[in-house]
mmCIF file of C-alpha atoms in Angstrom:
data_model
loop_
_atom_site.group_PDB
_atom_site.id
_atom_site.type_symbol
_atom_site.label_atom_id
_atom_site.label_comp_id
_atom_site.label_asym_id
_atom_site.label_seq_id
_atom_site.Cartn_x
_atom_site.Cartn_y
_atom_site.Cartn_z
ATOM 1 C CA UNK A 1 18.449 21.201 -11.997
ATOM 2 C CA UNK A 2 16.566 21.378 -8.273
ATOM 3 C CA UNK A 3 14.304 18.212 -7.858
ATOM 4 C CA UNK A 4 11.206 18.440 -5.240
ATOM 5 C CA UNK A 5 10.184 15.022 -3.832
ATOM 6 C CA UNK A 6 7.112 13.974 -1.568
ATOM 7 C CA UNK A 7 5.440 11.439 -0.466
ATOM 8 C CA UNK A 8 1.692 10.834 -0.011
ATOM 9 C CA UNK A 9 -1.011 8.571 1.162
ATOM 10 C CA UNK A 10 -0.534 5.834 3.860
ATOM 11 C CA UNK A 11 3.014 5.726 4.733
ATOM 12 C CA UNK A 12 5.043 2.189 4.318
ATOM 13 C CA UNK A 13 8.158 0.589 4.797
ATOM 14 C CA UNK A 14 10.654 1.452 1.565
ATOM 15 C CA UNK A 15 9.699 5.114 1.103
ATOM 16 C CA UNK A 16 12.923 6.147 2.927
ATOM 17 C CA UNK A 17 14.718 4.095 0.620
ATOM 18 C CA UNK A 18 13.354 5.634 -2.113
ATOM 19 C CA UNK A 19 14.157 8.892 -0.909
ATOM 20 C CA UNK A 20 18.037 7.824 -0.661
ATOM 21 C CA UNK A 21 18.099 6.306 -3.756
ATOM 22 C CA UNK A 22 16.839 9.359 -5.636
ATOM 23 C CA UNK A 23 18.996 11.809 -3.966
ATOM 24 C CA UNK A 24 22.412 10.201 -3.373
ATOM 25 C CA UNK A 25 22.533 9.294 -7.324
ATOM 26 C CA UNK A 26 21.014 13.127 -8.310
ATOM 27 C CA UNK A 27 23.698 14.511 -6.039
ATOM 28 C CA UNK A 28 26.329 12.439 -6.548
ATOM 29 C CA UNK A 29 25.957 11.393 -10.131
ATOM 30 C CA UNK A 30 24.136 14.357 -11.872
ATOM 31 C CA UNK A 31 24.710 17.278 -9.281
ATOM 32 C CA UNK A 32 21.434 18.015 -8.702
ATOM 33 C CA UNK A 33 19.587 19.991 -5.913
ATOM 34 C CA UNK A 34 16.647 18.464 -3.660
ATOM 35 C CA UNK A 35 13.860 19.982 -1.605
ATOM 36 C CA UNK A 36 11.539 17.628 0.254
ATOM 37 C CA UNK A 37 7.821 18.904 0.290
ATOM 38 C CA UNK A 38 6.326 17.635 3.706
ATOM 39 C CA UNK A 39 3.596 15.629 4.598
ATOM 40 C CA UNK A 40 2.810 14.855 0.294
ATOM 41 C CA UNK A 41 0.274 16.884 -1.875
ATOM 42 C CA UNK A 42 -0.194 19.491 1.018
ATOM 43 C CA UNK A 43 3.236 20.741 1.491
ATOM 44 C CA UNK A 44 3.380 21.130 -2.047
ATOM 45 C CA UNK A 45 0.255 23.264 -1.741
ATOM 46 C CA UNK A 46 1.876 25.232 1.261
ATOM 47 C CA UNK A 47 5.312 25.502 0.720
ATOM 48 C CA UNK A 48 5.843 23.598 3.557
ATOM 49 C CA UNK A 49 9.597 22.129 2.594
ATOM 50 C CA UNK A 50 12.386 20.558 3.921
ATOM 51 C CA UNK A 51 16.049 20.524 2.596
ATOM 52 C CA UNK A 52 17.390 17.239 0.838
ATOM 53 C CA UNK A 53 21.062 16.113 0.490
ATOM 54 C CA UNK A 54 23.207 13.362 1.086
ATOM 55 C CA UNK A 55 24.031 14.320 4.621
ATOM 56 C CA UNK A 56 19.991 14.522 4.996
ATOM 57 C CA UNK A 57 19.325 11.138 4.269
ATOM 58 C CA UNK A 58 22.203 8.616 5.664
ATOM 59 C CA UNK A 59 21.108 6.372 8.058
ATOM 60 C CA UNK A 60 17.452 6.504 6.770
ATOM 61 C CA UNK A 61 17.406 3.053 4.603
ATOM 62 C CA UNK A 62 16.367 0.981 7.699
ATOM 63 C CA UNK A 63 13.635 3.493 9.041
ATOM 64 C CA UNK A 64 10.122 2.698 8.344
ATOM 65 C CA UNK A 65 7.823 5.776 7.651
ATOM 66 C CA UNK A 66 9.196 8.508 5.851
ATOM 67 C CA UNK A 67 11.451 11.840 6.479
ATOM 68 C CA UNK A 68 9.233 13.894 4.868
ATOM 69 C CA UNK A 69 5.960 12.875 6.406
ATOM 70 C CA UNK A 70 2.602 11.900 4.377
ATOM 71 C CA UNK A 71 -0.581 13.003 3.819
ATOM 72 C CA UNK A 72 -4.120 12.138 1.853
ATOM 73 C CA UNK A 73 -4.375 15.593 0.758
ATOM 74 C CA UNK A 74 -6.146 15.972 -2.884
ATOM 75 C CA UNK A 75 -5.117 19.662 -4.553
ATOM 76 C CA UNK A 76 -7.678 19.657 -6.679
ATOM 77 C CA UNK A 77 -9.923 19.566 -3.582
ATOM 78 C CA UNK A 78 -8.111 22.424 -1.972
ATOM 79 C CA UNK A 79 -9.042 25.977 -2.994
ATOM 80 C CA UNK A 80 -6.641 27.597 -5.808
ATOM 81 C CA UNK A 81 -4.715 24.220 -5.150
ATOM 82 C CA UNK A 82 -3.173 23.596 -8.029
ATOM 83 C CA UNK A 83 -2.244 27.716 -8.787
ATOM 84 C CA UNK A 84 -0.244 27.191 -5.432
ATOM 85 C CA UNK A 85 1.555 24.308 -6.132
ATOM 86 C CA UNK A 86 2.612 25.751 -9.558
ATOM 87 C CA UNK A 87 3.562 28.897 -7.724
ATOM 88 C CA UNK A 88 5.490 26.892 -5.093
ATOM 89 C CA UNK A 89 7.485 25.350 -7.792
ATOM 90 C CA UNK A 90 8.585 28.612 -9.430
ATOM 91 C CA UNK A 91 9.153 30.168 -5.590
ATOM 92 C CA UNK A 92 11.616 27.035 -4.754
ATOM 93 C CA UNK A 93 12.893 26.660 -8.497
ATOM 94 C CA UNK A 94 11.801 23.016 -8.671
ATOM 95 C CA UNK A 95 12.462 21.760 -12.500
ATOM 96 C CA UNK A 96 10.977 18.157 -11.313
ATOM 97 C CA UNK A 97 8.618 16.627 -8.942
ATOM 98 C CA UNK A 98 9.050 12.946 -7.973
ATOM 99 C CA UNK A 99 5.986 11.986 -6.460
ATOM 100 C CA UNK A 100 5.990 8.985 -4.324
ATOM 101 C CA UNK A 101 2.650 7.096 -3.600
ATOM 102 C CA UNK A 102 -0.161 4.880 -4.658
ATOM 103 C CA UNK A 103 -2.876 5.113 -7.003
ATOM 104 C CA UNK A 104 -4.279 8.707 -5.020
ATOM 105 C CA UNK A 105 -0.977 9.956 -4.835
ATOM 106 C CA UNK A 106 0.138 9.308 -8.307
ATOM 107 C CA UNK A 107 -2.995 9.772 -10.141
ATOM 108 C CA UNK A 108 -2.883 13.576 -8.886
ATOM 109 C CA UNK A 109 0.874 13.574 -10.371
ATOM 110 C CA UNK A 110 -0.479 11.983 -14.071
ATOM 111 C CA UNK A 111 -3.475 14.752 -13.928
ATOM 112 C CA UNK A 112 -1.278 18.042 -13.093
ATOM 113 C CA UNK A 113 1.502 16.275 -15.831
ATOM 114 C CA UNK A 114 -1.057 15.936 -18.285
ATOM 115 C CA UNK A 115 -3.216 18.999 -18.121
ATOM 116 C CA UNK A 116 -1.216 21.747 -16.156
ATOM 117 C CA UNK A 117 2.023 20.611 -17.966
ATOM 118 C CA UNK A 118 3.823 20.234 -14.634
ATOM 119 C CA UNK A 119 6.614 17.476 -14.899
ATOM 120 C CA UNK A 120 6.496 14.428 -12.800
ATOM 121 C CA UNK A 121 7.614 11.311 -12.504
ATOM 122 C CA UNK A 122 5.976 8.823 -10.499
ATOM 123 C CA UNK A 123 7.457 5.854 -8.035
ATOM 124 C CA UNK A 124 4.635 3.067 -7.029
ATOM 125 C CA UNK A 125 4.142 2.604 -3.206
ATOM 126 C CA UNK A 126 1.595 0.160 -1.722
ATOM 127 C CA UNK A 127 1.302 -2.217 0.979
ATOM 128 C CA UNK A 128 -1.521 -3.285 -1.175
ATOM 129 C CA UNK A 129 0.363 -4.044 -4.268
ATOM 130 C CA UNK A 130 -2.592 -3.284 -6.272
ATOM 131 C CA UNK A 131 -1.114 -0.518 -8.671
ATOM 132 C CA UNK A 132 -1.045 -2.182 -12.545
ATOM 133 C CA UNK A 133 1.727 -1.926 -14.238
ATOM 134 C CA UNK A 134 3.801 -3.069 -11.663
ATOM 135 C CA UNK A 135 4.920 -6.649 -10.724
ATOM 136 C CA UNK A 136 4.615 -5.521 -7.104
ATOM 137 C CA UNK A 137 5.134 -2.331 -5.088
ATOM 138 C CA UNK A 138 7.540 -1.887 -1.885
ATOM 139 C CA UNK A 139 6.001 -2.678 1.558
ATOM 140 C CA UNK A 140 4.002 -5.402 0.481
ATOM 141 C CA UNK A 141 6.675 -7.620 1.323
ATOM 142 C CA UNK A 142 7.016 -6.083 4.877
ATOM 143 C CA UNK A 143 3.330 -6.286 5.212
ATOM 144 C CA UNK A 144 2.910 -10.286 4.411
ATOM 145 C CA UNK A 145 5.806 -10.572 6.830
ATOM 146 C CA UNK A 146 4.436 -8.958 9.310
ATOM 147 C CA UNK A 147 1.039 -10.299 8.934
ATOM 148 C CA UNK A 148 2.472 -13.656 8.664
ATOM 149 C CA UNK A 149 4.239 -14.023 11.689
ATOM 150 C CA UNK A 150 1.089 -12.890 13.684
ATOM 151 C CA UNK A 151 -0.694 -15.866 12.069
ATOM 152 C CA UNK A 152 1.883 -17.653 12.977
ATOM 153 C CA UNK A 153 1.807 -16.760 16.890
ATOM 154 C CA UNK A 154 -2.103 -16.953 16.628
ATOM 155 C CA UNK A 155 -2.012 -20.422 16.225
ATOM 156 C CA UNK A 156 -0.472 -21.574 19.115
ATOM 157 C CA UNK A 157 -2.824 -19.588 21.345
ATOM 158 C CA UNK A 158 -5.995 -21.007 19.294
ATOM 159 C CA UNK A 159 -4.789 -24.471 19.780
ATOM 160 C CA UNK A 160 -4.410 -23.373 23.546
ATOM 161 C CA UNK A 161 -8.229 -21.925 23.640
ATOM 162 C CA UNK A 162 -9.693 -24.322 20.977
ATOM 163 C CA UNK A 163 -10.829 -20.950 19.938
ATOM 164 C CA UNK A 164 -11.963 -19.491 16.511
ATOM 165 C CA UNK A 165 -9.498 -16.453 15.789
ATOM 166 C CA UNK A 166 -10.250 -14.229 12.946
ATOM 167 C CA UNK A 167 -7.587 -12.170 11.758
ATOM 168 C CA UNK A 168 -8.356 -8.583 10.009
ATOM 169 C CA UNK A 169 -5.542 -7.763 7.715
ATOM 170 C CA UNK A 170 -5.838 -4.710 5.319
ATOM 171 C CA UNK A 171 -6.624 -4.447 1.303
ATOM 172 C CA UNK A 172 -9.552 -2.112 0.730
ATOM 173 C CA UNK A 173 -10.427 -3.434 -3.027
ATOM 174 C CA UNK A 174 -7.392 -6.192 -3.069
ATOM 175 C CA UNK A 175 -6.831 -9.114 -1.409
ATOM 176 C CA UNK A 176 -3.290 -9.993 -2.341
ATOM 177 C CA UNK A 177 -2.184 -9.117 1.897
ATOM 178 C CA UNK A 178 -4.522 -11.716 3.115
ATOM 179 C CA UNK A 179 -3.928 -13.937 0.263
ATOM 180 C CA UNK A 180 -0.226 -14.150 0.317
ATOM 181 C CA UNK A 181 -0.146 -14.187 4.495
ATOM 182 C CA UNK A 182 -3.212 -16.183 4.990
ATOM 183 C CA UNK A 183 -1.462 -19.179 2.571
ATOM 184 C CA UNK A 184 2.073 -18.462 4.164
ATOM 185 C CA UNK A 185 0.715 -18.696 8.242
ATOM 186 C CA UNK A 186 -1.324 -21.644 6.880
ATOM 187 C CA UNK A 187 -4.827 -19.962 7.277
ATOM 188 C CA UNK A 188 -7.946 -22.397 6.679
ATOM 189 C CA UNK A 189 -10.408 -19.777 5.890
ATOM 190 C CA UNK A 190 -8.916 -16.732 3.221
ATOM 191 C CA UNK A 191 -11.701 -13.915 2.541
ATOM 192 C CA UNK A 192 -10.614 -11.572 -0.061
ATOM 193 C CA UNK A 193 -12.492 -8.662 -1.420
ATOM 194 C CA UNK A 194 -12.653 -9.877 -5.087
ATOM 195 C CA UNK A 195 -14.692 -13.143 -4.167
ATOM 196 C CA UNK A 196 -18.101 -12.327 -1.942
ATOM 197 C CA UNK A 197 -17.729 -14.932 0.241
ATOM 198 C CA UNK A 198 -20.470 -17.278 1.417
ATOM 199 C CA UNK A 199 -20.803 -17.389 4.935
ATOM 200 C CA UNK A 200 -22.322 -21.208 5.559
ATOM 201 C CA UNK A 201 -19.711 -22.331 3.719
ATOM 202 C CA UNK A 202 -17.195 -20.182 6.178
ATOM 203 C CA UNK A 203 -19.183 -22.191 9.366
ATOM 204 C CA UNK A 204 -18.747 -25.546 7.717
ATOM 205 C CA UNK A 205 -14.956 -24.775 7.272
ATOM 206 C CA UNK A 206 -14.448 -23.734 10.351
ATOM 207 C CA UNK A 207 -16.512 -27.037 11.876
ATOM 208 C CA UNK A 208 -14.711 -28.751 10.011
ATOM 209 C CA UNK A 209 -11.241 -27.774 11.392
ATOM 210 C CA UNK A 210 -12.364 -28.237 15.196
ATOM 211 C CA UNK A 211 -13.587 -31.658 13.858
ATOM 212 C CA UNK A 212 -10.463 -32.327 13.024
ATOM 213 C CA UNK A 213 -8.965 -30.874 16.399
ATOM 214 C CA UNK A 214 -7.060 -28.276 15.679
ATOM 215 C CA UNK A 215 -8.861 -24.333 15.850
ATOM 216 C CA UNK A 216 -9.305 -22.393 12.755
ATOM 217 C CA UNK A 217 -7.720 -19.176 11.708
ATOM 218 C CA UNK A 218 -9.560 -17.524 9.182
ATOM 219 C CA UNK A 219 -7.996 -14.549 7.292
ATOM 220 C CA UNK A 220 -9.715 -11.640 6.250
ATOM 221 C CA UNK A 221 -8.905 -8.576 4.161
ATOM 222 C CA UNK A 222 -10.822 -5.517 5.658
ATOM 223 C CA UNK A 223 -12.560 -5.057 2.055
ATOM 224 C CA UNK A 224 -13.904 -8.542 2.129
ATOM 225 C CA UNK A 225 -17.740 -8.960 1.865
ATOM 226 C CA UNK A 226 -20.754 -11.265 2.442
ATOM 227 C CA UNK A 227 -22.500 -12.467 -1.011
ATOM 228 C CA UNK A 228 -25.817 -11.196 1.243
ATOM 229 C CA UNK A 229 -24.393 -7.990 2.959
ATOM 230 C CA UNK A 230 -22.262 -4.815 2.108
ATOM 231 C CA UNK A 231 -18.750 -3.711 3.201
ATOM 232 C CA UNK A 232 -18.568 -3.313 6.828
ATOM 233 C CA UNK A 233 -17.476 0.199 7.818
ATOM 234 C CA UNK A 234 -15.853 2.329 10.705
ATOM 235 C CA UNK A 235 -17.400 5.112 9.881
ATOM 236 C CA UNK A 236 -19.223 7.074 6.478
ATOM 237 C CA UNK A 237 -16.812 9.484 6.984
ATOM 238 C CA UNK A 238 -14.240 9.932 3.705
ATOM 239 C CA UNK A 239 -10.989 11.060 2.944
ATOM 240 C CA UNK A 240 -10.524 14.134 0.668
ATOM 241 C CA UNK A 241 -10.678 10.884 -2.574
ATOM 242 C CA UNK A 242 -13.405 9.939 -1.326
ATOM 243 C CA UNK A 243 -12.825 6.710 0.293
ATOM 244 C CA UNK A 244 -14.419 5.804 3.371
ATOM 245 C CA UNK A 245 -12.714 3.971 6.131
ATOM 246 C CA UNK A 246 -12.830 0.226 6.533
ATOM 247 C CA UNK A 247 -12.353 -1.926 9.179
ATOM 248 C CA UNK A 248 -15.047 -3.659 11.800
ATOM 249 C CA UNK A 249 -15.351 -6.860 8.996
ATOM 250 C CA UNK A 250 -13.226 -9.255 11.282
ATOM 251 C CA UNK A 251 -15.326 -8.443 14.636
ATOM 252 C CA UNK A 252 -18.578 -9.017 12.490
ATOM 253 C CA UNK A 253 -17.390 -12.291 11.210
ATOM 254 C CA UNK A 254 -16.225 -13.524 14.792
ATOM 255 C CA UNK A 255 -20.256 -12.928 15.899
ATOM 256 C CA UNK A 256 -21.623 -14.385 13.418
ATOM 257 C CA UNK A 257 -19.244 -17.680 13.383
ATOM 258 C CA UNK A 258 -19.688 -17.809 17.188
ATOM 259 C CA UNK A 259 -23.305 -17.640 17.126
ATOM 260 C CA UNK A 260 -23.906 -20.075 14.000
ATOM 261 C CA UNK A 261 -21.415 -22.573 15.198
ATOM 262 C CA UNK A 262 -21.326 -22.369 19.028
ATOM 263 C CA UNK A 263 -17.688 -22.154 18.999
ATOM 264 C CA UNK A 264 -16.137 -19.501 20.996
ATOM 265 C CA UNK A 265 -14.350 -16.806 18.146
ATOM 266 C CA UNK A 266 -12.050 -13.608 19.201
ATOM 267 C CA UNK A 267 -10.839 -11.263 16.532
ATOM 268 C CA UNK A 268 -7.398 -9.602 15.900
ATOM 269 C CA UNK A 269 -6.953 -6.058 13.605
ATOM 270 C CA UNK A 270 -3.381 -5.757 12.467
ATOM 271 C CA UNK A 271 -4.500 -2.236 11.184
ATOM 272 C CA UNK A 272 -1.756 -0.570 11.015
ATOM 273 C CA UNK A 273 0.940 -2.690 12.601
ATOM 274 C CA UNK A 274 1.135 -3.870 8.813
ATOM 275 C CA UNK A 275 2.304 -0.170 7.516
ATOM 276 C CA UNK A 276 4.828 -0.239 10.738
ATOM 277 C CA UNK A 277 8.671 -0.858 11.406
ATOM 278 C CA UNK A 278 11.582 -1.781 9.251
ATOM 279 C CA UNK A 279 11.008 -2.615 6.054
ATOM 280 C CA UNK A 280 12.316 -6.171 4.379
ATOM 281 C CA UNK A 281 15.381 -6.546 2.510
ATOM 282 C CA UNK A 282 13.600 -7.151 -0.825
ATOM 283 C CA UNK A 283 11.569 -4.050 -0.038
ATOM 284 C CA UNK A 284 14.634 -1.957 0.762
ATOM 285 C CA UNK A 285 16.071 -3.346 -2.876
ATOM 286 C CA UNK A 286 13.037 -2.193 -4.807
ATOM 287 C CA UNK A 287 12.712 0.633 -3.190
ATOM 288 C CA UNK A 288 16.372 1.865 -3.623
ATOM 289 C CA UNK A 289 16.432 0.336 -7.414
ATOM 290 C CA UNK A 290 13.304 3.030 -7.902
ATOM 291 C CA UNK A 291 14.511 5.572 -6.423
ATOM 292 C CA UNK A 292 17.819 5.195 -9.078
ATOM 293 C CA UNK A 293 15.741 4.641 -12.062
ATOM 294 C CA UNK A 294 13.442 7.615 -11.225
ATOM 295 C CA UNK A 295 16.010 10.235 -10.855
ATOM 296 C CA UNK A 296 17.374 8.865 -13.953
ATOM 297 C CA UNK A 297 13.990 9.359 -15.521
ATOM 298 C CA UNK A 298 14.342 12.847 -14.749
ATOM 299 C CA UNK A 299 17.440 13.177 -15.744
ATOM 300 C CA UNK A 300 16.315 12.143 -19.735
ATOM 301 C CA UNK A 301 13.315 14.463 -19.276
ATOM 302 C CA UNK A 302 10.919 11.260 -19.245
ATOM 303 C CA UNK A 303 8.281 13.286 -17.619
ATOM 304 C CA UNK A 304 4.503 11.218 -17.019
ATOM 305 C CA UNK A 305 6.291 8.479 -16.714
ATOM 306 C CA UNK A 306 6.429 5.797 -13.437
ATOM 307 C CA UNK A 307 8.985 3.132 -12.807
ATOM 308 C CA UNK A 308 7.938 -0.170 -12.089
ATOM 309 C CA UNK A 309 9.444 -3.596 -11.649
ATOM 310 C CA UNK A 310 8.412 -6.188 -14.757
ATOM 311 C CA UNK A 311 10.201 -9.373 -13.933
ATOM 312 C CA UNK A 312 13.581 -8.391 -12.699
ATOM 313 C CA UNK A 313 14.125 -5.119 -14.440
ATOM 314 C CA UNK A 314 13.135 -1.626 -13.840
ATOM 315 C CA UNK A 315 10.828 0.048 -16.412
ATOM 316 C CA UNK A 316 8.631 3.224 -17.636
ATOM 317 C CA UNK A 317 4.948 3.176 -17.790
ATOM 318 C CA UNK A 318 2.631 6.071 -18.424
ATOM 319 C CA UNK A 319 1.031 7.084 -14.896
ATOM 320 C CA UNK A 320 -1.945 7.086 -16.363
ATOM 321 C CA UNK A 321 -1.825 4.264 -17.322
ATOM 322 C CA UNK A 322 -0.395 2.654 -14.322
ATOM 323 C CA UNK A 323 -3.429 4.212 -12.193
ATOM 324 C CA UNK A 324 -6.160 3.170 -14.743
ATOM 325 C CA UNK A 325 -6.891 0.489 -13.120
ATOM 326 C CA UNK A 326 -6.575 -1.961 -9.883
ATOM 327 C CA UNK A 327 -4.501 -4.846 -9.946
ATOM 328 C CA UNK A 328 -6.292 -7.480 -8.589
ATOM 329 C CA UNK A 329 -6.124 -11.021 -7.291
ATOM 330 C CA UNK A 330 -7.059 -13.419 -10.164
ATOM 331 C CA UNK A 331 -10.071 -15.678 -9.406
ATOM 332 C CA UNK A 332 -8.212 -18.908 -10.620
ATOM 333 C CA UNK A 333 -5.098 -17.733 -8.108
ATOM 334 C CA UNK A 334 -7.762 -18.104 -5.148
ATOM 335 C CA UNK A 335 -9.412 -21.168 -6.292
ATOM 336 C CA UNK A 336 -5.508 -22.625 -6.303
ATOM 337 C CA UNK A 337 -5.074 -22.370 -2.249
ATOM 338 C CA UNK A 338 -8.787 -23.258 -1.412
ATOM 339 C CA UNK A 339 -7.391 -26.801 -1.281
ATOM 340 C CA UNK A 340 -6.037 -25.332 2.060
ATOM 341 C CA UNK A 341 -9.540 -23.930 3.617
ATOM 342 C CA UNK A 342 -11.487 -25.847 6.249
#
């Protein structure tokens, strides 16, 4: 059997690890061949491939990114896309696609399993960690780390400044990044995108703080928005799913604290700093642990299928199923750590 893997949308510490996982057991175990298609759904739509053995991916487990490059290319919005990927798999002899991504990524794999019969198996990557189905997805580990320890070095300089500093972190319809970093870096203000967020009430929390003498940090996920206002935006430009890009919510919020309070407020984006760099240890153990249990799916012909963690073990959901819907932050889970705001 020859396996094709790629991996697509925004790239994220633990998708090398995946890649080792998958091939050093289908190699070793089951003697199966690999072909990496580059840069996701588009090198499957090009042919663009790379070859994938053991010697091909030692050393990667550490390296952030991936080895076979990413992309937010949709087939079906490509002309004749999904023709070309089928003929792509017949001109490589690919018997399996492992498709590696989030809810874009892997809700083009359920679609071409489902009605073009092609056979995939899916493996749940997200910074965001907001694919259901899944207890969490690699790189959201690495993200809250990463955002975390800026919070953490944030502080000392607001103290310094007696200075508002809003930090931007990313989660587009989710808010678990800013949720889980803003209560670890011991935020006093956490905006989320699932609760609009009042923006007196943001003023008299961060009054409060400097009343107390100590400068506030207030958190915000780049999806977050005003109970009066819309989502801030970059740009109305969107991606080939049709999503538009965020960012620009943190710089708004800094203007509007520093004119309603008086206080003096300066903004940090993470961006993508959170997607950057070696990825944590638990990330490089879920990631690998997928990477096993998706070959293996492959191996028993469990085709539509995506691993995901429940608990402690690995399991198979439907893709569809998995990519239904968003897994959000629950509204009593953010009323728990408002005891920390202001």
């Amino acid at each position: 059997m020859k396996v094709g893997v790629l991996t697509g949308g925004g790239d994220c510490p633990g998708l090398n690890a995946v890649i080792r996982g998958v091939v050093r057991k289908g190699e070793q175990e089951y003697g199966y061949g690999f072909i990496g298609f580059k840069d996701g759904w588009r090198g499957a739509v090009e042919g663009a491939t790379v070859p994938l053995d053991i010697p091909a991916v030692r050393g990667i487990l550490p390296r952030g990114g991936t080895i076979l490059g990413s992309s937010r290319t949709n087939p079906f919005k490509v002309e004749d896309g999904v023709r070309r990927i089928k003929e792509n798999l017949v001109k490589y002899e690919v018997d399996a696609l492992i498709a590696i991504g989030g809810e874009d990524t892997l809700g083009v794999a359920a679609k071409l399993y489902e009605e073009y019969g092609i056979p995939c198996v899916g493996v749940p990557k997200t910074i965001d960690n907001d694919l259901s189905a899944t207890d969490y997805t690699f790189g959201f580990d690495t993200a809250v780390g990463i955002a975390t320890e800026a919070i953490d070095r944030l502080h000392t300089t607001a103290e310094s400044h007696m200075r508002v500093l809003v930090v931007e972190v990313m989660g587009r319809h989710a808010g678990w990044i800013a949720l889980h970093s803003g209560l670890a870096g011991g935020a006093n203000v956490i905006l989320i995108p699932e609760q609009r967020f009042d923006l007196d009430q943001v003023c008299a929390w961060v009054t409060s703080r400097f009343k107390a003498s100590y400068a506030p940090i207030v958190v915000v996920a780049e999806g977050a928005m005003p109970k009066d206002g819309d989502m801030v935006l970059k740009d109305a430009t969107k991606d080939s799913f049709g999503h538009v890009r965020l960012s620009g919510v943190g710089e708004w919020l800094a203007k509007e604290i520093e004119a309603r309070t008086g206080k003096e407020a300066r903004t940090t984006v993470l961006g993508h700093i959170q997607r950057g760099g070696t990825p944590s240890a638990f990330d490089r153990w879920l990631a690998t642990r997928f990477g096993l249990h998706a070959i293996d799916a492959v191996r028993e012909r469990d085709f539509g299928k995506m691993v995901a963690l429940k608990g402690t073990d690995i399991v198979r959901v439907p893709i569809a199923e998995a990519t239904a819907k968003l897994k959000t932050v629950d509204p009593a889970l953010y009323e728990e750590v408002g005891v920390f705001f202001g």
